[in-house]
Amino acid sequence: MRIVTVCRMNQARSPFAQAVLEANFPDDQITSTGVSAHLGTPILDSVIAIAKSWGVPITKLSSTAKEDDLSAILTADLVITADNEQGEIIRTLGYLGDLRSYEEIISDKDFIPVDPEGLSTDAMARELGKVGALTLRAVIDKKGFAHTHKIHAVIPHGVTDLSMALTNAQFERTTLGATLIDADLRAPLSDEIEELSLERVFFDIDHLSTSGFPPTTSNQILTHIREVDFPEKFFISPTWRNALAAHANQIPIVIVTAPRHSRARRLPDSYLASYMADEFGVISC
């Protein structure tokens, strides 16, 4: 498949999206471009550093503009743009194929990544996390879902909504006959699990590629064996996607993600953990 990722200047979002897709779909032809880019402008150093720390090294080190990449755009099977306006610009070039913008993929503005140029490193990481999740979702939608059973994501709005979110997830799990997964690798649930009298069954994301998720009963929940400082690198890698898809071939899955909002930071974990979901809901008390 030939895919082009598009943003404004081709310095942050689109080259990062390109790197994520190259890591996840090495057999596809991936290009990135900018609708207002200047040929040869360096990719932002902070974007390169974040991508490297997440295991998706940036392979494109300087920007190109839509005019430079016109042939790749016009022959692409899928074009992914950062917003609807950029999509309209791509259409004016004569592109008639499948085009998805982040704004089209999801209507919730909190989930849509903004241009991270000029942001702090933490804020930039949050926006790039969204880029990774939505880019992967766009390609998965194009390729078709690989799993047999539904994956449902439950996202707490804030940390005070964790108990309600887990209660909702357990209800969904019982209704669907699903496996319940605590996908907050940064701060795995503890007190909330005990309140529901669920038994924790541990998994290790470092071993998911070989062992997958262990089986559970209706009163058990899969949770990570330890806290992970930088879970983004795992969610963006093929390991998470393949493990979820393999498990969902056998049984439905309900995952509880990290909160969308935290006093410490707005975690990108939520967006990354839930991108494989067929449907998701945000829980707010």
PDB file of C-alpha atoms in Angstrom:
ATOM      1  CA  MET A   1       0.000   0.000   0.000  1.00  0.00           C
ATOM      2  CA  ARG A   2       1.186   3.531  -0.814  1.00  0.00           C
ATOM      3  CA  ILE A   3       0.457   6.020   1.972  1.00  0.00           C
ATOM      4  CA  VAL A   4       1.178   9.749   2.261  1.00  0.00           C
ATOM      5  CA  THR A   5       0.973  11.599   5.582  1.00  0.00           C
ATOM      6  CA  VAL A   6       0.388  15.343   5.425  1.00  0.00           C
ATOM      7  CA  CYS A   7       0.705  18.282   7.820  1.00  0.00           C
ATOM      8  CA  ARG A   8       1.475  21.995   7.449  1.00  0.00           C
ATOM      9  CA  MET A   9       5.274  22.252   7.430  1.00  0.00           C
ATOM     10  CA  ASN A  10       6.374  18.583   7.310  1.00  0.00           C
ATOM     11  CA  GLN A  11       8.541  19.191  10.373  1.00  0.00           C
ATOM     12  CA  ALA A  12       6.675  17.375  13.147  1.00  0.00           C
ATOM     13  CA  ARG A  13       3.336  15.588  12.709  1.00  0.00           C
ATOM     14  CA  SER A  14       3.670  14.113   9.217  1.00  0.00           C
ATOM     15  CA  PRO A  15       7.304  12.902   9.491  1.00  0.00           C
ATOM     16  CA  PHE A  16       6.461  11.393  12.884  1.00  0.00           C
ATOM     17  CA  ALA A  17       3.395   9.717  11.371  1.00  0.00           C
ATOM     18  CA  GLN A  18       5.609   8.420   8.567  1.00  0.00           C
ATOM     19  CA  ALA A  19       8.030   6.911  11.095  1.00  0.00           C
ATOM     20  CA  VAL A  20       5.210   5.222  13.022  1.00  0.00           C
ATOM     21  CA  LEU A  21       3.840   3.645   9.849  1.00  0.00           C
ATOM     22  CA  GLU A  22       7.282   2.542   8.672  1.00  0.00           C
ATOM     23  CA  ALA A  23       7.775   0.724  11.973  1.00  0.00           C
ATOM     24  CA  ASN A  24       4.348  -0.911  11.890  1.00  0.00           C
ATOM     25  CA  PHE A  25       3.942  -1.649   8.176  1.00  0.00           C
ATOM     26  CA  PRO A  26       7.447  -2.109   6.731  1.00  0.00           C
ATOM     27  CA  ASP A  27       6.115  -3.544   3.466  1.00  0.00           C
ATOM     28  CA  ASP A  28       4.147  -0.384   2.630  1.00  0.00           C
ATOM     29  CA  GLN A  29       5.499   2.672   0.808  1.00  0.00           C
ATOM     30  CA  ILE A  30       5.254   5.650   3.160  1.00  0.00           C
ATOM     31  CA  THR A  31       5.831   9.306   2.235  1.00  0.00           C
ATOM     32  CA  SER A  32       5.247  12.523   4.183  1.00  0.00           C
ATOM     33  CA  THR A  33       4.798  16.067   2.940  1.00  0.00           C
ATOM     34  CA  GLY A  34       3.660  19.547   3.955  1.00  0.00           C
ATOM     35  CA  VAL A  35       1.078  21.776   2.309  1.00  0.00           C
ATOM     36  CA  SER A  36       3.115  24.903   3.207  1.00  0.00           C
ATOM     37  CA  ALA A  37       6.533  23.328   3.690  1.00  0.00           C
ATOM     38  CA  HIS A  38       9.855  24.659   2.438  1.00  0.00           C
ATOM     39  CA  LEU A  39      12.130  22.112   0.799  1.00  0.00           C
ATOM     40  CA  GLY A  40      15.101  21.175   2.970  1.00  0.00           C
ATOM     41  CA  THR A  41      13.896  22.600   6.307  1.00  0.00           C
ATOM     42  CA  PRO A  42      15.182  20.308   9.099  1.00  0.00           C
ATOM     43  CA  ILE A  43      12.743  18.156  11.046  1.00  0.00           C
ATOM     44  CA  LEU A  44      12.434  19.508  14.606  1.00  0.00           C
ATOM     45  CA  ASP A  45      15.156  18.118  16.891  1.00  0.00           C
ATOM     46  CA  SER A  46      12.639  17.527  19.687  1.00  0.00           C
ATOM     47  CA  VAL A  47      10.457  15.435  17.376  1.00  0.00           C
ATOM     48  CA  ILE A  48      13.475  13.358  16.364  1.00  0.00           C
ATOM     49  CA  ALA A  49      14.394  12.845  20.035  1.00  0.00           C
ATOM     50  CA  ILE A  50      10.888  11.787  21.085  1.00  0.00           C
ATOM     51  CA  ALA A  51      10.522   9.443  18.136  1.00  0.00           C
ATOM     52  CA  LYS A  52      13.876   7.817  18.891  1.00  0.00           C
ATOM     53  CA  SER A  53      12.962   7.297  22.557  1.00  0.00           C
ATOM     54  CA  TRP A  54       9.712   5.626  21.464  1.00  0.00           C
ATOM     55  CA  GLY A  55      11.473   3.235  19.104  1.00  0.00           C
ATOM     56  CA  VAL A  56      10.198   4.826  15.878  1.00  0.00           C
ATOM     57  CA  PRO A  57      13.246   6.717  14.579  1.00  0.00           C
ATOM     58  CA  ILE A  58      12.566   9.509  12.092  1.00  0.00           C
ATOM     59  CA  THR A  59      13.910   8.495   8.684  1.00  0.00           C
ATOM     60  CA  LYS A  60      13.084  11.760   6.921  1.00  0.00           C
ATOM     61  CA  LEU A  61      15.407  14.470   8.214  1.00  0.00           C
ATOM     62  CA  SER A  62      14.281  17.451   6.131  1.00  0.00           C
ATOM     63  CA  SER A  63      10.930  18.618   4.844  1.00  0.00           C
ATOM     64  CA  THR A  64       9.427  18.481   1.392  1.00  0.00           C
ATOM     65  CA  ALA A  65       6.386  20.310   0.021  1.00  0.00           C
ATOM     66  CA  LYS A  66       3.317  19.022  -1.781  1.00  0.00           C
ATOM     67  CA  GLU A  67       4.784  20.123  -5.108  1.00  0.00           C
ATOM     68  CA  ASP A  68       7.900  18.024  -4.460  1.00  0.00           C
ATOM     69  CA  ASP A  69       5.795  14.970  -3.635  1.00  0.00           C
ATOM     70  CA  LEU A  70       3.051  15.420  -6.229  1.00  0.00           C
ATOM     71  CA  SER A  71       3.662  12.065  -7.916  1.00  0.00           C
ATOM     72  CA  ALA A  72       3.538  10.202  -4.579  1.00  0.00           C
ATOM     73  CA  ILE A  73       0.344  12.026  -3.615  1.00  0.00           C
ATOM     74  CA  LEU A  74      -1.495  11.354  -6.863  1.00  0.00           C
ATOM     75  CA  THR A  75      -0.624   7.639  -6.859  1.00  0.00           C
ATOM     76  CA  ALA A  76      -1.277   7.025  -3.142  1.00  0.00           C
ATOM     77  CA  ASP A  77      -3.786   4.442  -1.947  1.00  0.00           C
ATOM     78  CA  LEU A  78      -4.381   6.523   1.183  1.00  0.00           C
ATOM     79  CA  VAL A  79      -3.588  10.104   2.161  1.00  0.00           C
ATOM     80  CA  ILE A  80      -3.798  11.066   5.855  1.00  0.00           C
ATOM     81  CA  THR A  81      -3.979  14.784   6.667  1.00  0.00           C
ATOM     82  CA  ALA A  82      -3.687  16.615   9.983  1.00  0.00           C
ATOM     83  CA  ASP A  83      -6.913  18.559   9.373  1.00  0.00           C
ATOM     84  CA  ASN A  84      -9.779  18.941   6.911  1.00  0.00           C
ATOM     85  CA  GLU A  85      -8.358  22.104   5.321  1.00  0.00           C
ATOM     86  CA  GLN A  86      -5.193  20.248   4.348  1.00  0.00           C
ATOM     87  CA  GLY A  87      -7.373  17.536   2.875  1.00  0.00           C
ATOM     88  CA  GLU A  88      -9.091  20.083   0.671  1.00  0.00           C
ATOM     89  CA  ILE A  89      -5.704  21.338  -0.521  1.00  0.00           C
ATOM     90  CA  ILE A  90      -4.674  17.790  -1.439  1.00  0.00           C
ATOM     91  CA  ARG A  91      -7.909  17.393  -3.406  1.00  0.00           C
ATOM     92  CA  THR A  92      -7.136  20.539  -5.420  1.00  0.00           C
ATOM     93  CA  LEU A  93      -3.960  18.817  -6.628  1.00  0.00           C
ATOM     94  CA  GLY A  94      -6.130  16.250  -8.374  1.00  0.00           C
ATOM     95  CA  TYR A  95      -5.986  13.421  -5.831  1.00  0.00           C
ATOM     96  CA  LEU A  96      -9.084  11.250  -6.202  1.00  0.00           C
ATOM     97  CA  GLY A  97      -8.249   8.364  -3.857  1.00  0.00           C
ATOM     98  CA  ASP A  98      -9.017   7.637  -0.196  1.00  0.00           C
ATOM     99  CA  LEU A  99      -8.287  10.572   2.081  1.00  0.00           C
ATOM    100  CA  ARG A 100      -8.699  10.720   5.856  1.00  0.00           C
ATOM    101  CA  SER A 101      -8.080  13.675   8.141  1.00  0.00           C
ATOM    102  CA  TYR A 102      -7.623  13.410  11.887  1.00  0.00           C
ATOM    103  CA  GLU A 103     -10.716  15.606  12.263  1.00  0.00           C
ATOM    104  CA  GLU A 104     -12.723  13.091  10.237  1.00  0.00           C
ATOM    105  CA  ILE A 105     -11.472  10.059  12.154  1.00  0.00           C
ATOM    106  CA  ILE A 106     -12.704  11.405  15.470  1.00  0.00           C
ATOM    107  CA  SER A 107     -14.874  14.407  16.315  1.00  0.00           C
ATOM    108  CA  ASP A 108     -13.690  14.885  19.918  1.00  0.00           C
ATOM    109  CA  LYS A 109     -11.339  17.880  19.763  1.00  0.00           C
ATOM    110  CA  ASP A 110      -9.332  16.658  22.764  1.00  0.00           C
ATOM    111  CA  PHE A 111      -8.202  13.720  20.656  1.00  0.00           C
ATOM    112  CA  ILE A 112      -7.092  15.775  17.628  1.00  0.00           C
ATOM    113  CA  PRO A 113      -3.375  16.653  17.641  1.00  0.00           C
ATOM    114  CA  VAL A 114      -2.383  20.287  17.207  1.00  0.00           C
ATOM    115  CA  ASP A 115       0.814  21.485  15.562  1.00  0.00           C
ATOM    116  CA  PRO A 116       3.398  20.808  18.300  1.00  0.00           C
ATOM    117  CA  GLU A 117       5.979  23.332  17.120  1.00  0.00           C
ATOM    118  CA  GLY A 118       6.903  25.636  20.005  1.00  0.00           C
ATOM    119  CA  LEU A 119       5.398  23.406  22.695  1.00  0.00           C
ATOM    120  CA  SER A 120       7.268  22.035  25.696  1.00  0.00           C
ATOM    121  CA  THR A 121       8.707  18.547  25.335  1.00  0.00           C
ATOM    122  CA  ASP A 122       5.932  17.049  27.477  1.00  0.00           C
ATOM    123  CA  ALA A 123       3.192  18.817  25.523  1.00  0.00           C
ATOM    124  CA  MET A 124       4.826  17.879  22.227  1.00  0.00           C
ATOM    125  CA  ALA A 125       4.920  14.233  23.309  1.00  0.00           C
ATOM    126  CA  ARG A 126       1.207  14.407  24.071  1.00  0.00           C
ATOM    127  CA  GLU A 127       0.405  15.712  20.589  1.00  0.00           C
ATOM    128  CA  LEU A 128       2.708  13.218  18.872  1.00  0.00           C
ATOM    129  CA  GLY A 129       1.035  10.466  20.859  1.00  0.00           C
ATOM    130  CA  LYS A 130      -2.270  11.486  19.337  1.00  0.00           C
ATOM    131  CA  VAL A 131      -0.647  11.583  15.891  1.00  0.00           C
ATOM    132  CA  GLY A 132       0.594   8.025  16.305  1.00  0.00           C
ATOM    133  CA  ALA A 133      -2.764   6.705  17.460  1.00  0.00           C
ATOM    134  CA  LEU A 134      -4.886   8.382  14.790  1.00  0.00           C
ATOM    135  CA  THR A 135      -2.448   7.572  11.996  1.00  0.00           C
ATOM    136  CA  LEU A 136      -2.466   3.898  12.920  1.00  0.00           C
ATOM    137  CA  ARG A 137      -6.242   3.961  13.168  1.00  0.00           C
ATOM    138  CA  ALA A 138      -6.567   5.481   9.691  1.00  0.00           C
ATOM    139  CA  VAL A 139      -4.425   2.738   8.159  1.00  0.00           C
ATOM    140  CA  ILE A 140      -6.183  -0.031  10.095  1.00  0.00           C
ATOM    141  CA  ASP A 141      -9.518   1.298   8.836  1.00  0.00           C
ATOM    142  CA  LYS A 142      -8.168   1.218   5.276  1.00  0.00           C
ATOM    143  CA  LYS A 143      -6.687  -2.252   5.558  1.00  0.00           C
ATOM    144  CA  GLY A 144      -9.685  -3.675   7.420  1.00  0.00           C
ATOM    145  CA  PHE A 145      -9.830  -4.916  10.989  1.00  0.00           C
ATOM    146  CA  ALA A 146      -7.733  -8.007  11.538  1.00  0.00           C
ATOM    147  CA  HIS A 147      -9.586  -9.311  14.585  1.00  0.00           C
ATOM    148  CA  THR A 148     -12.723 -11.435  14.735  1.00  0.00           C
ATOM    149  CA  HIS A 149     -14.289 -10.110  17.948  1.00  0.00           C
ATOM    150  CA  LYS A 150     -14.889  -6.555  19.123  1.00  0.00           C
ATOM    151  CA  ILE A 151     -12.395  -4.498  21.084  1.00  0.00           C
ATOM    152  CA  HIS A 152     -14.135  -1.970  23.329  1.00  0.00           C
ATOM    153  CA  ALA A 153     -12.185   0.811  25.071  1.00  0.00           C
ATOM    154  CA  VAL A 154     -13.338   2.573  28.227  1.00  0.00           C
ATOM    155  CA  ILE A 155     -11.563   5.874  28.893  1.00  0.00           C
ATOM    156  CA  PRO A 156     -11.844   7.654  32.262  1.00  0.00           C
ATOM    157  CA  HIS A 157     -12.130  11.402  31.784  1.00  0.00           C
ATOM    158  CA  GLY A 158     -10.021  12.090  34.895  1.00  0.00           C
ATOM    159  CA  VAL A 159      -8.393  10.259  37.757  1.00  0.00           C
ATOM    160  CA  THR A 160     -11.554  10.623  39.863  1.00  0.00           C
ATOM    161  CA  ASP A 161     -13.447   8.643  37.226  1.00  0.00           C
ATOM    162  CA  LEU A 162     -11.269   5.520  37.465  1.00  0.00           C
ATOM    163  CA  SER A 163     -13.636   3.544  39.706  1.00  0.00           C
ATOM    164  CA  MET A 164     -16.671   4.353  37.579  1.00  0.00           C
ATOM    165  CA  ALA A 165     -14.757   3.525  34.412  1.00  0.00           C
ATOM    166  CA  LEU A 166     -13.654   0.153  35.759  1.00  0.00           C
ATOM    167  CA  THR A 167     -17.199  -0.630  36.931  1.00  0.00           C
ATOM    168  CA  ASN A 168     -18.488   0.232  33.451  1.00  0.00           C
ATOM    169  CA  ALA A 169     -15.762  -1.869  31.849  1.00  0.00           C
ATOM    170  CA  GLN A 170     -16.586  -4.867  34.032  1.00  0.00           C
ATOM    171  CA  PHE A 171     -20.256  -4.543  33.049  1.00  0.00           C
ATOM    172  CA  GLU A 172     -19.289  -4.434  29.369  1.00  0.00           C
ATOM    173  CA  ARG A 173     -16.990  -7.383  29.889  1.00  0.00           C
ATOM    174  CA  THR A 174     -19.780  -9.451  31.478  1.00  0.00           C
ATOM    175  CA  THR A 175     -22.207  -8.495  28.715  1.00  0.00           C
ATOM    176  CA  LEU A 176     -19.779  -9.399  25.938  1.00  0.00           C
ATOM    177  CA  GLY A 177     -18.139 -12.385  27.617  1.00  0.00           C
ATOM    178  CA  ALA A 178     -14.874 -10.552  27.095  1.00  0.00           C
ATOM    179  CA  THR A 179     -11.364 -10.357  28.504  1.00  0.00           C
ATOM    180  CA  LEU A 180     -10.838  -7.260  30.676  1.00  0.00           C
ATOM    181  CA  ILE A 181      -7.476  -5.472  30.345  1.00  0.00           C
ATOM    182  CA  ASP A 182      -6.101  -2.609  32.423  1.00  0.00           C
ATOM    183  CA  ALA A 183      -4.151  -0.788  29.703  1.00  0.00           C
ATOM    184  CA  ASP A 184      -2.757   2.000  31.881  1.00  0.00           C
ATOM    185  CA  LEU A 185       0.849   0.845  31.846  1.00  0.00           C
ATOM    186  CA  ARG A 186       2.079   4.054  33.456  1.00  0.00           C
ATOM    187  CA  ALA A 187      -0.032   3.572  36.595  1.00  0.00           C
ATOM    188  CA  PRO A 188      -1.694   0.135  36.682  1.00  0.00           C
ATOM    189  CA  LEU A 189      -4.948   0.034  38.648  1.00  0.00           C
ATOM    190  CA  SER A 190      -4.848  -1.325  42.187  1.00  0.00           C
ATOM    191  CA  ASP A 191      -7.381   0.106  44.657  1.00  0.00           C
ATOM    192  CA  GLU A 192     -10.141   0.208  42.049  1.00  0.00           C
ATOM    193  CA  ILE A 193      -9.576  -3.456  41.223  1.00  0.00           C
ATOM    194  CA  GLU A 194      -9.772  -4.419  44.893  1.00  0.00           C
ATOM    195  CA  GLU A 195     -13.005  -2.433  45.313  1.00  0.00           C
ATOM    196  CA  LEU A 196     -14.631  -4.599  42.637  1.00  0.00           C
ATOM    197  CA  SER A 197     -13.136  -7.770  44.175  1.00  0.00           C
ATOM    198  CA  LEU A 198     -11.405  -8.631  40.935  1.00  0.00           C
ATOM    199  CA  GLU A 199      -8.334 -10.816  40.875  1.00  0.00           C
ATOM    200  CA  ARG A 200      -5.304  -9.410  39.082  1.00  0.00           C
ATOM    201  CA  VAL A 201      -3.588 -11.555  36.453  1.00  0.00           C
ATOM    202  CA  PHE A 202      -0.327 -10.005  35.358  1.00  0.00           C
ATOM    203  CA  PHE A 203       1.115  -9.650  31.870  1.00  0.00           C
ATOM    204  CA  ASP A 204       4.442  -8.221  30.736  1.00  0.00           C
ATOM    205  CA  ILE A 205       4.411  -6.149  27.573  1.00  0.00           C
ATOM    206  CA  ASP A 206       8.042  -7.097  26.950  1.00  0.00           C
ATOM    207  CA  HIS A 207       6.880 -10.688  26.389  1.00  0.00           C
ATOM    208  CA  LEU A 208       3.604 -10.076  24.538  1.00  0.00           C
ATOM    209  CA  SER A 209       5.116 -10.831  21.159  1.00  0.00           C
ATOM    210  CA  THR A 210       5.939 -14.385  22.250  1.00  0.00           C
ATOM    211  CA  SER A 211       3.408 -15.281  24.947  1.00  0.00           C
ATOM    212  CA  GLY A 212       0.422 -13.016  24.247  1.00  0.00           C
ATOM    213  CA  PHE A 213      -2.209 -12.214  26.871  1.00  0.00           C
ATOM    214  CA  PRO A 214      -2.906 -15.022  29.383  1.00  0.00           C
ATOM    215  CA  PRO A 215      -6.479 -16.369  29.677  1.00  0.00           C
ATOM    216  CA  THR A 216      -8.742 -15.044  32.438  1.00  0.00           C
ATOM    217  CA  THR A 217     -12.055 -15.816  34.104  1.00  0.00           C
ATOM    218  CA  SER A 218     -14.993 -13.454  34.621  1.00  0.00           C
ATOM    219  CA  ASN A 219     -13.679 -12.216  37.983  1.00  0.00           C
ATOM    220  CA  GLN A 220     -10.133 -11.564  36.790  1.00  0.00           C
ATOM    221  CA  ILE A 221      -8.473  -8.596  35.091  1.00  0.00           C
ATOM    222  CA  LEU A 222      -5.239  -8.437  33.141  1.00  0.00           C
ATOM    223  CA  THR A 223      -2.936  -5.733  34.466  1.00  0.00           C
ATOM    224  CA  HIS A 224       0.675  -4.910  33.878  1.00  0.00           C
ATOM    225  CA  ILE A 225       3.285  -6.381  36.166  1.00  0.00           C
ATOM    226  CA  ARG A 226       4.992  -3.019  36.820  1.00  0.00           C
ATOM    227  CA  GLU A 227       4.774   0.703  36.107  1.00  0.00           C
ATOM    228  CA  VAL A 228       6.203   1.773  32.751  1.00  0.00           C
ATOM    229  CA  ASP A 229       7.660   5.269  32.447  1.00  0.00           C
ATOM    230  CA  PHE A 230       7.258   5.593  28.687  1.00  0.00           C
ATOM    231  CA  PRO A 231       4.391   3.355  27.562  1.00  0.00           C
ATOM    232  CA  GLU A 232       4.040   5.258  24.275  1.00  0.00           C
ATOM    233  CA  LYS A 233       6.864   3.257  22.724  1.00  0.00           C
ATOM    234  CA  PHE A 234       4.960   0.023  23.369  1.00  0.00           C
ATOM    235  CA  PHE A 235       1.577   1.241  22.155  1.00  0.00           C
ATOM    236  CA  ILE A 236       3.073   2.592  18.906  1.00  0.00           C
ATOM    237  CA  SER A 237       4.994  -0.626  18.215  1.00  0.00           C
ATOM    238  CA  PRO A 238       3.422  -3.566  16.354  1.00  0.00           C
ATOM    239  CA  THR A 239       3.610  -5.629  19.580  1.00  0.00           C
ATOM    240  CA  TRP A 240       0.526  -4.048  21.169  1.00  0.00           C
ATOM    241  CA  ARG A 241      -1.522  -4.101  17.966  1.00  0.00           C
ATOM    242  CA  ASN A 242      -0.648  -7.706  17.121  1.00  0.00           C
ATOM    243  CA  ALA A 243      -1.250  -8.967  20.669  1.00  0.00           C
ATOM    244  CA  LEU A 244      -4.689  -7.332  20.840  1.00  0.00           C
ATOM    245  CA  ALA A 245      -5.635  -8.607  17.386  1.00  0.00           C
ATOM    246  CA  ALA A 246      -4.497 -12.149  18.190  1.00  0.00           C
ATOM    247  CA  HIS A 247      -6.443 -12.217  21.459  1.00  0.00           C
ATOM    248  CA  ALA A 248      -9.525 -10.658  19.843  1.00  0.00           C
ATOM    249  CA  ASN A 249      -9.530 -13.481  17.317  1.00  0.00           C
ATOM    250  CA  GLN A 250     -10.439 -15.753  20.222  1.00  0.00           C
ATOM    251  CA  ILE A 251     -12.611 -13.572  22.479  1.00  0.00           C
ATOM    252  CA  PRO A 252     -13.903  -9.970  22.736  1.00  0.00           C
ATOM    253  CA  ILE A 253     -11.763  -7.486  24.667  1.00  0.00           C
ATOM    254  CA  VAL A 254     -12.617  -4.588  26.943  1.00  0.00           C
ATOM    255  CA  ILE A 255      -9.700  -2.305  27.825  1.00  0.00           C
ATOM    256  CA  VAL A 256      -9.558   0.445  30.431  1.00  0.00           C
ATOM    257  CA  THR A 257      -7.096   3.167  29.472  1.00  0.00           C
ATOM    258  CA  ALA A 258      -5.323   5.887  31.405  1.00  0.00           C
ATOM    259  CA  PRO A 259      -7.373   9.024  32.182  1.00  0.00           C
ATOM    260  CA  ARG A 260      -7.628  11.651  29.483  1.00  0.00           C
ATOM    261  CA  HIS A 261      -6.733  14.343  31.991  1.00  0.00           C
ATOM    262  CA  SER A 262      -4.415  14.357  34.986  1.00  0.00           C
ATOM    263  CA  ARG A 263      -3.120  17.086  37.279  1.00  0.00           C
ATOM    264  CA  ALA A 264       0.422  16.083  36.383  1.00  0.00           C
ATOM    265  CA  ARG A 265      -0.048  15.989  32.623  1.00  0.00           C
ATOM    266  CA  ARG A 266      -2.517  15.163  29.904  1.00  0.00           C
ATOM    267  CA  LEU A 267      -1.453  11.635  29.220  1.00  0.00           C
ATOM    268  CA  PRO A 268      -1.158  10.506  25.614  1.00  0.00           C
ATOM    269  CA  ASP A 269      -1.459   6.915  26.851  1.00  0.00           C
ATOM    270  CA  SER A 270      -5.251   6.991  26.479  1.00  0.00           C
ATOM    271  CA  TYR A 271      -5.131   7.810  22.817  1.00  0.00           C
ATOM    272  CA  LEU A 272      -2.494   5.198  22.108  1.00  0.00           C
ATOM    273  CA  ALA A 273      -4.024   2.351  24.082  1.00  0.00           C
ATOM    274  CA  SER A 274      -7.453   2.767  22.502  1.00  0.00           C
ATOM    275  CA  TYR A 275      -6.654   3.168  18.803  1.00  0.00           C
ATOM    276  CA  MET A 276      -7.376  -0.505  18.058  1.00  0.00           C
ATOM    277  CA  ALA A 277     -10.883  -0.306  19.540  1.00  0.00           C
ATOM    278  CA  ASP A 278     -13.950  -0.861  17.383  1.00  0.00           C
ATOM    279  CA  GLU A 279     -15.821   1.430  19.767  1.00  0.00           C
ATOM    280  CA  PHE A 280     -15.013   3.413  22.867  1.00  0.00           C
ATOM    281  CA  GLY A 281     -16.666   5.502  25.541  1.00  0.00           C
ATOM    282  CA  VAL A 282     -15.440   8.259  27.839  1.00  0.00           C
ATOM    283  CA  ILE A 283     -16.591   7.918  31.451  1.00  0.00           C
ATOM    284  CA  SER A 284     -17.131  11.034  33.559  1.00  0.00           C
ATOM    285  CA  CYS A 285     -18.854  11.047  36.951  1.00  0.00           C
TER     286      CYS A 285
END
